[in-house]
Amino acid sequence: MELHISQMAEKLPRYEQIRHLLQQELAKQSWPVGGTLPSEQILAETYGVSIGTIRKAVDLLVRDGLLEKVQGKGTFVKYPDFTSSLTRFFRHRNKAGQAIIPTGRVEKLAAVDGNGEINAFLGRAEHEPLIYIERTRRLDGSVIVSEKIWLPREPFAALLELKPAQFDDLLYPLYIKQCGQLILSAREQLTFLPRYTDDYLPIGDGGAAVKIRRLAYGINGEILEYRESYGKAVDFCYETVIA
Amino acid sequence: MELHISQMAEKLPRYEQIRHLLQQELAKQSWPVGGTLPSEQILAETYGVSIGTIRKAVDLLVRDGLLEKVQGKGTFVKYPDFTSSLTRFFRHRNKAGQAIIPTGRVEKLAAVDGNGEINAFLGRAEHEPLIYIERTRRLDGSVIVSEKIWLPREPFAALLELKPAQFDDLLYPLYIKQCGQLILSAREQLTFLPRYTDDYLPIGDGGAAVKIRRLAYGINGEILEYRESYGKAVDFCYETVIA
DNA sequence: CAGTGGTCTAGACCACAGC
DNA sequence: CTGTGGTCTAGACCACTGG
């Protein structure tokens, strides 16, 4: 069953085309999460290319963390483990350096009009409609982080149908479940605010805070989220790896 | 001219062995920095393997940022551009978000006895001898960052022969030039200190500071440096990418 | 044992740089 | 035009998994 991908008439190399096709299959959940893909042999026949080309395409997806190869067993669907993404993206720790796993609560959820500044962050036209979320993260009931989140309305409109209580502690699994949008990487910028006041964060009257701006990127490098997180400076501990 | 690498009797795949050999050549500066390597064809003959294996080895070094391939021209020696590593590792920016390029000055340089705590950070035995450096970074003459640096004595002993004035604004180029040690990645941990006093940093009487602990890793993942950097919290702006 | 991914080869053809 | 790296193939053999 040869598919002759070349009909796409793209200038992209075949392994890129196949990567794209495999991505679509993954988005459609054609193979069970945690289960295996067809063998490289089968995939090669299916797409009408040689095994080497399949391997190259699959390796790209392994790099992106979507697949996992195990010698002798197969290639597994490894939808991003959001447990580790919690550590990946939410890097506050307590003073002893241990990871903190706070609960999340959506305080406000609204469709808002395009905002030039935010759309600039998102790399979109000035008046693109947006979704705005205010969210708190709590530990032992008290707010330790206050967040403002902006999403492009388009792929995320489904979120507006949800009640705040339907949001989970983690947003990124929700993005993929409700909107099919997968966050793969992010860029963060940290600054210090000597005097900060917040609706949710109990920081006294203008105490010191840390502000984290995050841009989160999808599978093709497009910006999917702009987020500002605020926390008390004294509680702050952030860890990162520079490769 | 076949070299028959198999004499290494390693269980490593050949492309890993070749990667290692190429790394050694790079450390010896066998090819001019900024110049090209022999073509893949030549390398394949030299090492007695097929082109595909050479390509796999070279691709690893490209990933590590040591080489750069340009179609139609060749494979170039791209010793890590420390200009960008300055941005990579020294991520303070001014309030407008522009990169700051400060000067570096070594204030103290000494051989010190093994310290259990520091050696633990470096992943070494408790009483391994160390090198201790105090260093400032200045902008327009005033200190903006104060640093304490610990290095294992062993690969870095050559630094002790230098006068503080012989140190450049950047240490990592010195590490490779004087000691043949290449820093490839790092892990940083940031915390906030509400009251901090420093010998060099003009921060008033216990003003707010940001402390950055860094572990820097060599080409094989070994820890080569432990560093603590201190700066005024108000001047702080840190940017990072999470992949 | 059969089936999987991992390594390696030899060779073809393409795209690009530079003379 | 030649020489470079980029893509792709078909097939061999190895290493590992699991029945």
Coordinates of C-alpha atoms (C1' of nucleotides) in Angstrom, one line a residue:
Chain A
M1 CA 0.0 0.0 0.0
E2 CA 2.2 2.8 -1.2
L3 CA 0.9 6.3 -0.6
H4 CA 3.4 8.3 -2.7
I5 CA 3.8 11.2 -0.5
S6 CA 5.4 13.2 -3.3
Q7 CA 1.9 14.3 -4.3
M8 CA 2.3 16.9 -1.5
A9 CA 4.6 18.6 -4.0
E10 CA 6.5 20.2 -1.1
K11 CA 10.2 20.9 -1.3
L12 CA 10.6 19.4 2.1
P13 CA 12.6 16.3 2.3
R14 CA 10.6 13.1 2.6
Y15 CA 11.6 12.4 6.2
E16 CA 10.1 15.8 7.1
Q17 CA 6.9 15.0 5.2
I18 CA 6.7 11.7 7.0
R19 CA 7.3 13.4 10.4
H20 CA 4.4 15.6 9.6
L21 CA 2.2 12.7 8.7
L22 CA 3.1 10.8 11.8
Q23 CA 2.4 13.9 13.9
Q24 CA -1.1 14.1 12.4
E25 CA -1.6 10.4 13.2
L26 CA -0.4 11.1 16.8
A27 CA -2.8 14.0 17.1
K28 CA -5.6 11.8 15.9
Q29 CA -4.5 9.2 18.5
S30 CA -4.3 6.6 15.7
W31 CA -2.1 4.6 18.0
P32 CA -2.8 4.1 21.7
V33 CA -0.9 6.3 24.1
G34 CA 1.7 4.1 25.8
G35 CA 1.4 1.6 23.0
T36 CA 3.5 1.0 20.0
L37 CA 3.6 2.2 16.4
P38 CA 3.8 -0.2 13.6
S39 CA 7.4 -1.5 13.1
E40 CA 9.8 0.5 11.0
Q41 CA 9.5 -2.2 8.4
I42 CA 5.8 -1.7 8.1
L43 CA 5.9 2.0 8.2
A44 CA 8.5 2.0 5.4
E45 CA 6.1 -0.1 3.2
T46 CA 3.1 2.0 4.2
Y47 CA 4.7 5.2 3.2
G48 CA 6.6 3.8 0.3
V49 CA 10.0 4.8 1.5
S50 CA 13.1 3.0 2.8
I51 CA 13.6 2.2 6.4
G52 CA 16.4 4.8 6.8
T53 CA 13.9 7.5 5.9
I54 CA 11.4 6.3 8.4
R55 CA 14.1 6.2 11.1
K56 CA 15.0 9.7 10.4
A57 CA 11.4 10.9 10.7
V58 CA 10.8 8.9 13.8
D59 CA 14.1 10.2 15.4
L60 CA 12.8 13.8 15.0
L61 CA 9.7 12.9 16.9
V62 CA 11.8 11.1 19.6
R63 CA 13.7 14.3 19.9
D64 CA 10.6 16.3 20.4
G65 CA 9.6 13.8 23.2
L66 CA 6.5 12.5 21.3
L67 CA 7.9 9.0 20.7
E68 CA 10.2 6.7 22.5
K69 CA 12.2 3.9 20.9
V70 CA 13.1 0.7 22.8
Q71 CA 15.4 -1.8 21.2
G72 CA 13.8 -5.1 20.7
K73 CA 10.3 -3.9 21.7
G74 CA 9.2 -1.1 19.4
T75 CA 8.5 2.6 19.1
F76 CA 6.1 3.8 21.8
V77 CA 3.7 6.7 21.8
K78 CA 4.9 8.8 24.7
Y79 CA 2.6 11.7 25.0
P80 CA 4.5 14.3 27.0
D81 CA 4.5 13.4 30.6
F82 CA 3.0 16.4 32.3
T83 CA 4.5 15.3 35.6
S84 CA 7.9 16.3 34.4
S85 CA 6.6 19.2 32.5
L86 CA 5.4 20.5 35.8
T87 CA 9.0 20.5 36.9
R88 CA 10.0 21.7 33.6
F89 CA 7.9 24.8 33.5
F90 CA 7.1 25.4 37.1
R91 CA 10.4 25.6 38.7
H92 CA 9.7 27.2 42.1
R93 CA 11.1 25.2 45.0
N94 CA 11.1 25.7 48.7
K95 CA 14.1 26.9 50.5
A96 CA 15.4 23.4 51.0
G97 CA 15.5 23.0 47.2
Q98 CA 12.7 20.5 47.1
A99 CA 10.1 20.7 44.3
I100 CA 6.8 22.2 45.2
I101 CA 3.7 20.8 43.6
P102 CA 0.9 23.4 44.1
T103 CA -2.7 23.2 43.2
G104 CA -4.1 25.4 40.5
R105 CA -7.3 27.3 40.5
V106 CA -8.8 29.4 37.7
E107 CA -10.1 32.6 39.2
K108 CA -11.2 34.3 36.0
L109 CA -11.9 33.2 32.5
A110 CA -13.0 35.5 29.7
A111 CA -13.0 36.1 26.0
V112 CA -11.3 39.5 25.5
D113 CA -10.8 41.8 22.6
G114 CA -7.5 41.9 20.8
N115 CA -4.8 43.8 22.6
G116 CA -1.9 45.1 20.6
E117 CA 0.7 44.5 23.2
I118 CA -0.3 41.0 24.0
N119 CA -0.8 40.0 20.4
A120 CA 2.7 41.3 19.7
F121 CA 4.0 38.8 22.3
L122 CA 2.0 36.1 20.6
G123 CA 3.3 37.1 17.2
R124 CA -0.2 37.8 15.9
A125 CA -2.0 40.7 14.2
E126 CA -3.0 43.6 16.4
H127 CA -6.7 42.9 16.8
E128 CA -6.8 39.1 17.0
P129 CA -9.3 38.1 19.7
L130 CA -7.9 36.5 22.8
I131 CA -8.7 34.5 25.9
Y132 CA -7.7 35.8 29.2
I133 CA -7.3 33.7 32.3
E134 CA -6.4 34.6 35.9
R135 CA -5.2 31.7 37.9
T136 CA -3.7 31.1 41.3
R137 CA -1.5 28.3 42.6
R138 CA -1.8 27.3 46.2
L139 CA 0.2 25.4 48.7
D140 CA -1.6 24.4 51.9
G141 CA -4.4 26.6 50.9
S142 CA -2.5 29.9 50.6
V143 CA -1.7 31.5 47.3
I144 CA 2.0 31.3 46.3
V145 CA 1.8 32.2 42.7
S146 CA -0.6 34.5 40.8
E147 CA -0.8 34.1 37.0
K148 CA -2.3 36.0 34.1
I149 CA -2.5 34.0 30.9
W150 CA -3.4 35.1 27.4
L151 CA -4.2 32.6 24.6
P152 CA -5.1 33.2 21.0
R153 CA -8.9 32.7 20.7
E154 CA -8.6 30.6 17.7
P155 CA -7.3 27.2 18.6
F156 CA -8.3 27.6 22.2
A157 CA -12.0 28.6 22.0
A158 CA -13.1 25.3 23.5
L159 CA -11.7 26.4 26.8
L160 CA -14.4 29.1 27.0
E161 CA -17.0 26.3 27.3
L162 CA -15.5 25.1 30.6
K163 CA -16.3 26.1 34.1
P164 CA -13.3 27.2 36.2
A165 CA -13.8 24.2 38.3
Q166 CA -13.2 22.0 35.3
F167 CA -9.7 23.2 35.0
D168 CA -7.1 20.9 36.4
D169 CA -3.9 21.7 38.4
L170 CA -2.1 21.7 35.1
L171 CA -3.2 23.6 32.0
Y172 CA -1.0 22.0 29.3
P173 CA -2.8 18.6 29.4
L174 CA -6.0 20.5 29.1
Y175 CA -4.7 22.4 26.1
I176 CA -4.1 19.1 24.3
K177 CA -7.2 17.4 25.4
Q178 CA -9.6 20.2 24.7
C179 CA -7.9 22.0 21.9
G180 CA -5.4 19.6 20.4
Q181 CA -2.6 22.0 21.1
L182 CA 0.6 20.6 22.4
I183 CA 3.2 22.8 24.2
L184 CA 6.7 21.6 23.5
S185 CA 9.0 24.4 24.7
A186 CA 9.0 27.7 26.4
R187 CA 11.0 30.8 27.0
E188 CA 11.0 32.5 30.3
Q189 CA 12.2 35.9 31.5
L190 CA 12.6 36.7 35.2
T191 CA 12.6 40.0 36.8
F192 CA 12.5 41.4 40.3
L193 CA 9.8 43.8 41.5
P194 CA 10.7 45.6 44.7
R195 CA 7.1 46.6 45.3
Y196 CA 4.2 44.6 44.0
T197 CA 0.5 44.3 44.9
D198 CA -1.7 41.6 43.6
D199 CA -5.4 40.7 43.9
Y200 CA -4.7 37.1 45.0
L201 CA -1.1 37.0 46.3
P202 CA -0.8 37.9 50.0
I203 CA 2.3 39.9 49.7
G204 CA 1.6 42.7 52.2
D205 CA 1.4 46.3 51.0
G206 CA 3.8 46.2 48.0
G207 CA 6.3 43.6 49.1
A208 CA 9.1 42.2 46.9
A209 CA 8.0 39.9 44.1
V210 CA 9.5 37.9 41.3
K211 CA 7.8 38.2 37.9
I212 CA 8.1 35.4 35.3
R213 CA 7.1 36.0 31.8
R214 CA 6.7 32.9 29.7
L215 CA 6.1 32.4 26.0
A216 CA 5.1 28.8 25.3
Y217 CA 5.7 27.2 21.9
G218 CA 3.8 24.6 20.0
I219 CA 5.1 21.7 17.9
N220 CA 5.9 23.8 14.9
G221 CA 7.5 26.7 16.9
E222 CA 4.4 28.9 16.9
I223 CA 3.6 30.8 20.0
L224 CA 0.6 29.5 21.8
E225 CA 0.6 31.2 25.2
Y226 CA 1.8 34.3 26.9
R227 CA 1.9 34.0 30.7
E228 CA 2.9 36.3 33.6
S229 CA 3.5 34.6 36.9
Y230 CA 4.0 36.5 40.2
G231 CA 5.3 35.1 43.4
K232 CA 6.8 36.4 46.6
A233 CA 10.5 37.0 46.2
V234 CA 11.4 35.4 49.5
D235 CA 9.9 32.1 48.5
F236 CA 11.6 32.1 45.2
C237 CA 13.9 29.3 43.9
Y238 CA 14.2 28.7 40.2
E239 CA 16.3 26.1 38.5
T240 CA 17.3 25.8 34.9
V241 CA 19.6 23.9 32.6
I242 CA 21.5 25.7 29.8
A243 CA 22.4 23.4 27.0
Chain B
M1 CA 45.4 5.1 5.5
E2 CA 43.1 3.0 7.6
L3 CA 43.4 3.4 11.4
H4 CA 41.3 0.4 12.5
I5 CA 39.7 2.0 15.4
S6 CA 38.5 -1.3 16.6
Q7 CA 41.7 -1.6 18.6
M8 CA 40.0 0.5 21.2
A9 CA 38.1 -2.6 22.0
E10 CA 35.3 -0.5 23.3
K11 CA 31.7 -1.6 23.0
L12 CA 30.8 1.8 21.8
P13 CA 29.5 2.1 18.3
R14 CA 32.0 3.3 15.7
Y15 CA 30.4 6.7 15.3
E16 CA 30.8 7.3 19.0
Q17 CA 34.5 6.3 18.8
I18 CA 35.0 8.6 15.8
R19 CA 33.2 11.4 17.6
H20 CA 35.7 10.9 20.4
L21 CA 38.7 10.9 18.0
L22 CA 37.4 14.0 16.3
Q23 CA 36.9 15.7 19.6
Q24 CA 40.6 15.0 20.5
E25 CA 41.7 16.5 17.2
L26 CA 39.6 19.6 17.9
A27 CA 41.1 19.9 21.3
K28 CA 44.5 19.7 19.7
Q29 CA 43.5 22.3 17.2
S30 CA 44.4 20.1 14.4
W31 CA 42.2 22.1 12.1
P32 CA 42.1 25.9 12.3
V33 CA 39.2 27.4 14.2
G34 CA 36.9 28.9 11.6
G35 CA 38.4 26.6 8.9
T36 CA 37.1 23.4 7.5
L37 CA 37.6 19.8 8.3
P38 CA 38.6 17.3 5.6
S39 CA 35.6 16.4 3.5
E40 CA 33.4 13.5 4.7
Q41 CA 34.8 11.4 1.9
I42 CA 38.3 11.9 3.1
L43 CA 37.4 11.4 6.8
A44 CA 35.6 8.1 5.8
E45 CA 38.8 6.9 4.1
T46 CA 41.0 8.1 6.9
Y47 CA 39.1 6.3 9.6
G48 CA 38.3 3.4 7.4
V49 CA 34.5 3.6 7.8
S50 CA 31.7 4.5 5.5
I51 CA 30.5 8.1 4.9
G52 CA 27.3 7.4 6.8
T53 CA 29.2 6.6 9.9
I54 CA 31.3 9.8 9.6
R55 CA 28.1 11.8 9.1
K56 CA 26.6 10.4 12.3
A57 CA 29.7 11.3 14.3
V58 CA 30.0 14.7 12.8
D59 CA 26.3 15.3 13.5
L60 CA 26.8 14.7 17.2
L61 CA 29.5 17.3 17.3
V62 CA 27.3 19.7 15.4
R63 CA 24.7 19.2 18.1
D64 CA 27.2 20.0 20.7
G65 CA 28.0 23.2 18.9
L66 CA 31.6 22.3 18.1
L67 CA 31.1 22.0 14.3
E68 CA 29.0 23.6 11.7
K69 CA 28.0 22.1 8.4
V70 CA 27.4 24.3 5.3
Q71 CA 26.1 22.6 2.2
G72 CA 28.4 23.0 -0.7
K73 CA 31.2 24.5 1.4
G74 CA 32.2 22.0 4.1
T75 CA 32.3 21.3 7.8
F76 CA 33.6 24.2 9.8
V77 CA 35.3 24.2 13.2
K78 CA 33.1 26.4 15.3
Y79 CA 34.8 26.6 18.7
P80 CA 32.0 27.8 20.9
D81 CA 31.5 31.4 20.2
F82 CA 32.0 32.8 23.6
T83 CA 30.2 35.9 22.6
S84 CA 27.0 34.0 22.5
S85 CA 28.0 31.9 25.5
L86 CA 28.2 35.2 27.3
T87 CA 24.5 35.6 26.5
R88 CA 24.0 31.9 27.2
F89 CA 25.5 31.9 30.7
F90 CA 25.4 35.5 31.8
R91 CA 21.8 36.4 31.4
H92 CA 21.4 39.6 33.3
R93 CA 19.9 42.3 31.3
N94 CA 19.0 45.9 32.0
K95 CA 15.5 46.9 32.6
A96 CA 14.8 47.5 29.0
G97 CA 15.7 43.9 28.3
Q98 CA 18.9 44.6 26.4
A99 CA 21.9 42.4 27.0
I100 CA 24.6 43.8 29.3
I101 CA 28.2 43.0 28.5
P102 CA 30.2 43.7 31.6
T103 CA 34.0 43.6 32.1
G104 CA 35.4 40.9 34.4
R105 CA 38.1 41.3 37.0
V106 CA 39.7 38.7 39.2
E107 CA 40.0 40.0 42.7
K108 CA 41.4 36.9 44.4
L109 CA 43.0 33.7 43.1
A110 CA 44.2 30.9 45.4
A111 CA 44.9 27.2 45.7
V112 CA 42.7 26.0 48.6
D113 CA 42.4 22.8 50.5
G114 CA 39.6 20.4 49.8
N115 CA 36.2 21.5 51.2
G116 CA 33.6 18.8 51.7
E117 CA 30.7 20.9 50.7
I118 CA 32.2 22.3 47.5
N119 CA 33.6 19.0 46.5
A120 CA 30.2 17.5 46.9
F121 CA 28.9 20.0 44.4
L122 CA 31.7 19.2 42.1
G123 CA 31.0 15.5 42.5
R124 CA 34.5 14.8 43.9
A125 CA 35.9 13.1 47.0
E126 CA 35.9 15.1 50.2
H127 CA 39.5 16.3 50.3
E128 CA 40.3 17.0 46.7
P129 CA 42.3 20.2 46.4
L130 CA 40.6 23.1 44.8
I131 CA 41.2 26.5 43.2
Y132 CA 39.2 29.4 44.5
I133 CA 38.5 32.6 42.6
E134 CA 36.8 35.8 43.6
R135 CA 35.7 37.9 40.6
T136 CA 33.8 41.0 39.9
R137 CA 31.9 42.1 36.9
R138 CA 31.6 45.8 36.2
L139 CA 29.6 48.1 34.1
D140 CA 30.8 51.7 33.7
G141 CA 33.3 51.0 36.5
S142 CA 30.8 49.9 39.2
V143 CA 30.4 46.3 40.3
I144 CA 27.2 44.7 39.2
V145 CA 28.0 41.1 39.9
S146 CA 30.2 39.5 42.5
E147 CA 31.3 35.9 42.0
K148 CA 32.9 33.1 43.9
I149 CA 34.2 30.3 41.8
W150 CA 35.6 26.9 42.7
L151 CA 37.4 24.6 40.3
P152 CA 39.0 21.2 40.8
R153 CA 42.7 21.7 41.2
E154 CA 43.5 19.0 38.8
P155 CA 42.8 20.0 35.3
F156 CA 42.9 23.7 36.2
A157 CA 46.3 24.0 38.0
A158 CA 47.6 26.1 35.1
L159 CA 45.4 29.0 36.1
L160 CA 47.4 29.4 39.3
E161 CA 50.4 30.5 37.2
L162 CA 48.5 33.5 35.9
K163 CA 48.3 37.0 37.4
P164 CA 44.8 38.3 38.0
A165 CA 45.4 40.8 35.2
Q166 CA 46.0 38.1 32.7
F167 CA 42.4 36.9 33.1
D168 CA 40.0 38.1 30.4
D169 CA 36.4 39.2 30.6
L170 CA 35.4 35.7 30.0
L171 CA 36.7 32.7 31.8
Y172 CA 35.6 29.9 29.6
P173 CA 37.9 30.7 26.7
L174 CA 40.7 30.8 29.3
Y175 CA 39.7 27.3 30.6
I176 CA 40.1 25.9 27.1
K177 CA 43.2 27.8 26.2
Q178 CA 45.1 27.2 29.4
C179 CA 43.7 23.9 30.6
G180 CA 42.1 22.3 27.5
Q181 CA 38.8 22.2 29.4
L182 CA 35.7 23.0 27.4
I183 CA 32.4 24.0 29.1
L184 CA 29.4 22.8 27.1
S185 CA 26.5 23.1 29.4
A186 CA 25.4 24.4 32.8
R187 CA 22.7 24.2 35.4
E188 CA 21.8 27.3 37.3
Q189 CA 19.7 27.8 40.4
L190 CA 18.4 31.2 41.3
T191 CA 17.3 32.4 44.7
F192 CA 16.4 35.7 46.3
L193 CA 18.3 37.1 49.3
P194 CA 16.4 39.8 51.1
R195 CA 19.5 41.1 52.9
Y196 CA 22.9 40.5 51.5
T197 CA 26.3 42.1 52.1
D198 CA 29.3 41.6 49.8
D199 CA 32.9 42.8 49.8
Y200 CA 32.6 44.1 46.3
L201 CA 29.0 44.6 45.5
P202 CA 27.8 48.1 46.5
I203 CA 24.4 47.0 47.8
G204 CA 24.0 49.2 50.8
D205 CA 23.7 47.7 54.2
G206 CA 22.1 44.3 53.5
G207 CA 20.0 45.2 50.5
A208 CA 18.1 42.7 48.4
A209 CA 20.2 40.4 46.1
V210 CA 19.8 37.6 43.7
K211 CA 22.1 34.6 44.1
I212 CA 22.8 32.3 41.1
R213 CA 24.5 29.0 41.7
R214 CA 25.9 27.4 38.6
L215 CA 27.3 24.0 37.9
A216 CA 29.2 23.9 34.6
Y217 CA 29.7 20.7 32.7
G218 CA 32.4 19.5 30.4
I219 CA 32.2 17.7 27.1
N220 CA 31.6 14.3 28.8
G221 CA 29.1 15.6 31.4
E222 CA 31.7 15.9 34.2
I223 CA 31.3 18.9 36.5
L224 CA 34.1 21.4 36.0
E225 CA 33.1 24.4 37.9
Y226 CA 30.9 25.5 40.8
R227 CA 30.1 29.2 40.8
E228 CA 28.0 31.6 43.0
S229 CA 27.1 34.9 41.5
Y230 CA 25.5 37.7 43.4
G231 CA 23.8 40.8 42.0
K232 CA 21.4 43.5 43.1
A233 CA 17.9 42.3 42.9
V234 CA 16.7 45.5 41.4
D235 CA 19.0 45.2 38.4
F236 CA 18.1 41.7 37.8
C237 CA 16.7 40.3 34.5
Y238 CA 17.3 36.7 33.6
E239 CA 16.2 34.9 30.5
T240 CA 16.1 31.2 29.7
V241 CA 14.8 28.7 27.2
I242 CA 13.2 25.5 28.2
A243 CA 13.4 22.8 25.6
Chain C
dC1 C1' 12.7 -18.8 18.0
dA2 C1' 10.8 -14.5 15.4
dG3 C1' 10.4 -9.7 15.6
dT4 C1' 12.0 -5.4 17.0
dG5 C1' 15.2 -1.4 16.8
dG6 C1' 20.6 -0.3 16.3
dT7 C1' 24.6 -0.1 13.4
dC8 C1' 27.0 0.0 9.2
dT9 C1' 27.9 -0.3 4.3
dA10 C1' 28.2 1.1 -0.7
dG11 C1' 26.4 3.6 -3.9
dA12 C1' 23.0 6.7 -6.3
dC13 C1' 21.3 11.2 -7.1
dC14 C1' 20.3 16.1 -5.6
dA15 C1' 21.4 21.0 -4.1
dC16 C1' 24.6 24.3 -3.4
dA17 C1' 29.2 27.0 -3.5
dG18 C1' 32.8 28.7 -6.0
dC19 C1' 35.9 28.9 -9.7
Chain D
dC1 C1' 32.9 22.4 -14.1
dT2 C1' 34.4 20.0 -9.5
dG3 C1' 33.8 19.3 -4.8
dT4 C1' 31.0 19.8 -0.9
dG5 C1' 27.3 18.3 2.2
dG6 C1' 22.0 16.5 1.9
dT7 C1' 18.9 12.9 0.8
dC8 C1' 17.5 8.2 -0.1
dT9 C1' 18.0 3.4 -1.0
dA10 C1' 18.5 -1.7 -0.3
dG11 C1' 20.5 -4.9 2.2
dA12 C1' 23.6 -7.0 5.8
dC13 C1' 24.5 -8.0 10.4
dC14 C1' 24.1 -7.2 15.5
dA15 C1' 21.6 -6.7 20.1
dC16 C1' 17.8 -7.0 22.6
dT17 C1' 12.9 -8.6 23.9
dG18 C1' 9.6 -12.0 24.7
dG19 C1' 7.1 -16.0 23.8

